PDB file of C-alpha atoms in Angstrom:
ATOM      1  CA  UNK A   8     -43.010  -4.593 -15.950  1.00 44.00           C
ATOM      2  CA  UNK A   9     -40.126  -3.913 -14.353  1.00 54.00           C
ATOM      3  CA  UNK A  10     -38.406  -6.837 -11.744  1.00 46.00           C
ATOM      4  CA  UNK A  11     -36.512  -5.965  -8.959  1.00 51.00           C
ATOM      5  CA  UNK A  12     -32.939  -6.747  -8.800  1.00 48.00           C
ATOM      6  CA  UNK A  13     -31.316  -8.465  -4.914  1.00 49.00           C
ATOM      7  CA  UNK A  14     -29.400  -6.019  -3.363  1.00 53.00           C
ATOM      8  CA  UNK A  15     -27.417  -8.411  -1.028  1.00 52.00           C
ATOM      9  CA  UNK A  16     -26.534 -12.454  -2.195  1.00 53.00           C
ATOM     10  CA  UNK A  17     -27.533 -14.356  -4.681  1.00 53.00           C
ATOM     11  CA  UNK A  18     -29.098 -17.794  -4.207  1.00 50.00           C
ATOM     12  CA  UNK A  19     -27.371 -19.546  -7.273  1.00 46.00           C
ATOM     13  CA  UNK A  20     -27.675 -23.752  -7.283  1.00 47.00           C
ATOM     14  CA  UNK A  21     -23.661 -23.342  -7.550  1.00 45.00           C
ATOM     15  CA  UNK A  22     -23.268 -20.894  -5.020  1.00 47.00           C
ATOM     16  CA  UNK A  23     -22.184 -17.362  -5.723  1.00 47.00           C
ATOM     17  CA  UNK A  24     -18.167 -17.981  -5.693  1.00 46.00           C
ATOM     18  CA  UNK A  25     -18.348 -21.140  -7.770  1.00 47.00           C
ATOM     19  CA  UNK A  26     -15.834 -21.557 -10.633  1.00 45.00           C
ATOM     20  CA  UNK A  27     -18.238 -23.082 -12.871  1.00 46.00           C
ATOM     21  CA  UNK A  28     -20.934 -20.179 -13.129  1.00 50.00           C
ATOM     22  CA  UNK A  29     -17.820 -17.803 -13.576  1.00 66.00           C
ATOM     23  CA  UNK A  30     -15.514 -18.227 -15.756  1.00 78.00           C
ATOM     24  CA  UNK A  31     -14.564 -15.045 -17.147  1.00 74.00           C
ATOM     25  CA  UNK A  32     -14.863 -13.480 -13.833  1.00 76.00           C
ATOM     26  CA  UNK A  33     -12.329 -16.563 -12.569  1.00 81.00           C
ATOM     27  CA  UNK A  34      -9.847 -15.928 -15.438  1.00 84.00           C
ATOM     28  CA  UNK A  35      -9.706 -12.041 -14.814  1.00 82.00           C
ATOM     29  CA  UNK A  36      -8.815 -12.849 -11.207  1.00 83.00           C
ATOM     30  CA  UNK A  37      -6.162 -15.374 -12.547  1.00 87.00           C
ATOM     31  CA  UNK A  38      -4.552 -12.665 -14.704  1.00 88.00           C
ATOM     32  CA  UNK A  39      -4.304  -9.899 -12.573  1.00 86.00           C
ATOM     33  CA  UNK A  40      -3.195 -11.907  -9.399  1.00 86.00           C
ATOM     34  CA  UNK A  41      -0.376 -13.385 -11.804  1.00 90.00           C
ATOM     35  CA  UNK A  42       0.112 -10.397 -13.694  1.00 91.00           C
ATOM     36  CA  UNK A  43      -0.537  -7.541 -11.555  1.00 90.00           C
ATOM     37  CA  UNK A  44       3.271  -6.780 -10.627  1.00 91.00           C
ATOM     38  CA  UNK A  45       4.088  -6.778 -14.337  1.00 93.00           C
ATOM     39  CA  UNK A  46       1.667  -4.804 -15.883  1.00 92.00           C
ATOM     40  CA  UNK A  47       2.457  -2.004 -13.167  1.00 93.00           C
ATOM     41  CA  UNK A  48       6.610  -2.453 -14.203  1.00 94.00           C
ATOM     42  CA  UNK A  49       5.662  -2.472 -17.533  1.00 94.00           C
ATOM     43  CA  UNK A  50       3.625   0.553 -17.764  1.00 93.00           C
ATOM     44  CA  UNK A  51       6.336   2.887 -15.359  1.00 93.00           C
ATOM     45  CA  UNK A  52       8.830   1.833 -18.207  1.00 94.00           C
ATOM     46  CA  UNK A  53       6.817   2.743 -21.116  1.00 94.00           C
ATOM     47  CA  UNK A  54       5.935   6.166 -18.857  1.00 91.00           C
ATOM     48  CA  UNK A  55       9.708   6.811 -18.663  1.00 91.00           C
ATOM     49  CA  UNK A  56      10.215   5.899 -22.386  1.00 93.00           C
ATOM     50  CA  UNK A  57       8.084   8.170 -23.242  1.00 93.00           C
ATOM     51  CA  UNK A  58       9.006  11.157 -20.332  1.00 89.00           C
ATOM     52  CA  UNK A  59      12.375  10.541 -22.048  1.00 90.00           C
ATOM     53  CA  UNK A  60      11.503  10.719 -25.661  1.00 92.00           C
ATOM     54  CA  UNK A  61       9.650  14.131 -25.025  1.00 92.00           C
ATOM     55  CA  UNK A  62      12.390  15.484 -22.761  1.00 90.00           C
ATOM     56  CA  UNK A  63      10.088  15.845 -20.050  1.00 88.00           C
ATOM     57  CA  UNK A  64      11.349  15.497 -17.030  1.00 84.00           C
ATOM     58  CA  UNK A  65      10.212  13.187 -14.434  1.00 77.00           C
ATOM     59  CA  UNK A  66      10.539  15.081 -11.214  1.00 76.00           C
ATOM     60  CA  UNK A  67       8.168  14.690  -7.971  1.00 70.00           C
ATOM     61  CA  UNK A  68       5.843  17.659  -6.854  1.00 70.00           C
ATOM     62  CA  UNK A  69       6.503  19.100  -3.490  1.00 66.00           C
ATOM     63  CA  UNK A  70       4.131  20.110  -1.012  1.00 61.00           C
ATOM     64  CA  UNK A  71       4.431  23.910  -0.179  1.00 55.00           C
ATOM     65  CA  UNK A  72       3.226  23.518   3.109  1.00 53.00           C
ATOM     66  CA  UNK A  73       4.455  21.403   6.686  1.00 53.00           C
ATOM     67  CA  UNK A  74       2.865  17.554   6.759  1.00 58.00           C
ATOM     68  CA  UNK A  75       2.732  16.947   9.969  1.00 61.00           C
ATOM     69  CA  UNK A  76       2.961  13.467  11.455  1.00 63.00           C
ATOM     70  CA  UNK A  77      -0.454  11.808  12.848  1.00 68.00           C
ATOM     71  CA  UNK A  78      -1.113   8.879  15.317  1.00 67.00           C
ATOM     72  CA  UNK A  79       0.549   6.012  13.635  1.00 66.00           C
ATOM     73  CA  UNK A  80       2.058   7.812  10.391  1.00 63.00           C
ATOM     74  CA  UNK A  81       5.771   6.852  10.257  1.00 62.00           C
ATOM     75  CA  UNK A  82       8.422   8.818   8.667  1.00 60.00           C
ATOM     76  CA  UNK A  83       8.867   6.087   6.020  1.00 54.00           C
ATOM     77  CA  UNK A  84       5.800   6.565   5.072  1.00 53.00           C
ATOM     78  CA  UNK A  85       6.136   9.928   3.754  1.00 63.00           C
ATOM     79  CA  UNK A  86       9.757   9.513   1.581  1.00 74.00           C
ATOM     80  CA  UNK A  87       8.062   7.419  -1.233  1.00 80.00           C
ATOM     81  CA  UNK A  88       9.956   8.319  -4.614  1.00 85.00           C
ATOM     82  CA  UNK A  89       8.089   9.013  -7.336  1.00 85.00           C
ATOM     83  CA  UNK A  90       8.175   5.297  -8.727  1.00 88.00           C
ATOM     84  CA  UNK A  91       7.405   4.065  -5.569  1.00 90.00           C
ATOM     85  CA  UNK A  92       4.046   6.171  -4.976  1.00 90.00           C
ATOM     86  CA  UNK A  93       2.700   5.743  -9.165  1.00 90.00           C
ATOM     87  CA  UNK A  94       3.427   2.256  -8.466  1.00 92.00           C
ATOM     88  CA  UNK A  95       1.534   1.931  -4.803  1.00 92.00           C
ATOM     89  CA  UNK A  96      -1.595   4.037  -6.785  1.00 93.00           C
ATOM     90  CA  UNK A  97      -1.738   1.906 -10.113  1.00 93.00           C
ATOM     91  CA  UNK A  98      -1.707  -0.871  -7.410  1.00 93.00           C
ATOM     92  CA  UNK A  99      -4.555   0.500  -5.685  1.00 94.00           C
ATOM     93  CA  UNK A 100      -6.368   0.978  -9.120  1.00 93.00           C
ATOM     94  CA  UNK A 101      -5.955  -2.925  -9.802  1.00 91.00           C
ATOM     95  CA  UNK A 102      -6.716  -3.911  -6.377  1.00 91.00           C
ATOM     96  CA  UNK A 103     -10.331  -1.274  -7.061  1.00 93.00           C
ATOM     97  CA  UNK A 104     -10.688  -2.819 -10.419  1.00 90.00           C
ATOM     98  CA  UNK A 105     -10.711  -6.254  -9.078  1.00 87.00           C
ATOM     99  CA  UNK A 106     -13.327  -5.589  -6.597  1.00 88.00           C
ATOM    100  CA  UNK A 107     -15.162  -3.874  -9.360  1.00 89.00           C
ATOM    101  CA  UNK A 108     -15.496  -7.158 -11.506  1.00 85.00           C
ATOM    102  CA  UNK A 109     -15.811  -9.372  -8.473  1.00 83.00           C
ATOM    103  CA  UNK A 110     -18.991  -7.202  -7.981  1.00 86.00           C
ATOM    104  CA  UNK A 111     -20.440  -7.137 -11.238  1.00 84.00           C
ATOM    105  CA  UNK A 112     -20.076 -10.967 -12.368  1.00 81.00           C
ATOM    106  CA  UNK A 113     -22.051 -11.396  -9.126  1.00 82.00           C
ATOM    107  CA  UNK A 114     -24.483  -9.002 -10.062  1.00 82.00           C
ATOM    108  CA  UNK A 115     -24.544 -10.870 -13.503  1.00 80.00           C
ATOM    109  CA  UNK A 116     -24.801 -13.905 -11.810  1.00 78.00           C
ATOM    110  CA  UNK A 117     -27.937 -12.892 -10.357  1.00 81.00           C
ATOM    111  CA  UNK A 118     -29.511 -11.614 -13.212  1.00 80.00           C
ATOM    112  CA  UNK A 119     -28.470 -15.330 -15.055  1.00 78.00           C
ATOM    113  CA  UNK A 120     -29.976 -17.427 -12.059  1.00 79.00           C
ATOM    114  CA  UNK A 121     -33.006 -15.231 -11.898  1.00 81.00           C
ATOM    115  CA  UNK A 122     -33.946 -14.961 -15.350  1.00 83.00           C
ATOM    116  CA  UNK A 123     -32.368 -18.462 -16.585  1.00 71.00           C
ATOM    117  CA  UNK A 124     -30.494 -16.877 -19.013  1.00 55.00           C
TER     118      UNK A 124
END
C-alpha cells in the first residue's frame, strides 16, 4: 500500500523550522552561511593553481555578437571579470544548494512525523 506524501507543510509537534527536529539540516546552514565566502576563494585559487600548472590560460570568452542594454541593465553589470562572474555563479550554486537541503530535511521531516520514525 502505498501512502501519500503532503505536498505543502508539515504539521510537526516542533514545528517545521525547529532546531531540535533538524539538526543536520541546522548545521549545513551554519557551515555554508559561515563558510560560503571561503569555500568560493578557495576553490578560484585551486582553479588558478591548476590553470597555471597546465599552462592553460585563463582568459574570458567574448560574445561575437552586440548585448544590448534592457530596462534596468546597467553598464556595470555587464564588465564582470572572469573571477568576478565564476565567483557570482558558484555563489548562486550555494545559494541553490541551500534551498535544496532546506527542502529536503523538510520533506524528511515529514516522512519522520508521519511515520514516527
Amino acid at each position: 500500500m502505498i501512502f501519500p506524501v503532503p505536498k505543502t507543510g508539515c504539521k510537526s509537534k516542533l514545528g517545521p523550522n525547529s532546531s531540535s527536529n533538524r539538526p543536520l539540516e541546522q548545521g549545513l546552514k551554519v557551515f555554508l552561511k559561515d563558510k560560503r565566502n571561503d569555500l568560493v576563494e578557495e576553490a578560484l585559487q585551486f582553479a588558478k593553481d591548476t590553470y597555471e600548472d597546465l599552462g592553460i590560460p585563463a582568459v574570458k570568452k567574448k560574445n561575437c555578437q552586440e548585448e544590448e542594454n534592457y530596462a534596468g541593465e546597467k553598464t556595470a553589470d555587464k564588465s564582470l571579470t572572469l573571477d568576478q562572474e565564476l565567483k557570482r555563479s558558484m555563489l548562486e550554486c550555494i545559494d541553490r544548494f541551500q534551498q535544496e537541503i532546506a527542502t529536503l530535511c523538510e520533506g524528511m521531516g515529514c516522512m519522520s512525523d508521519r511515520f514516527a520514525i
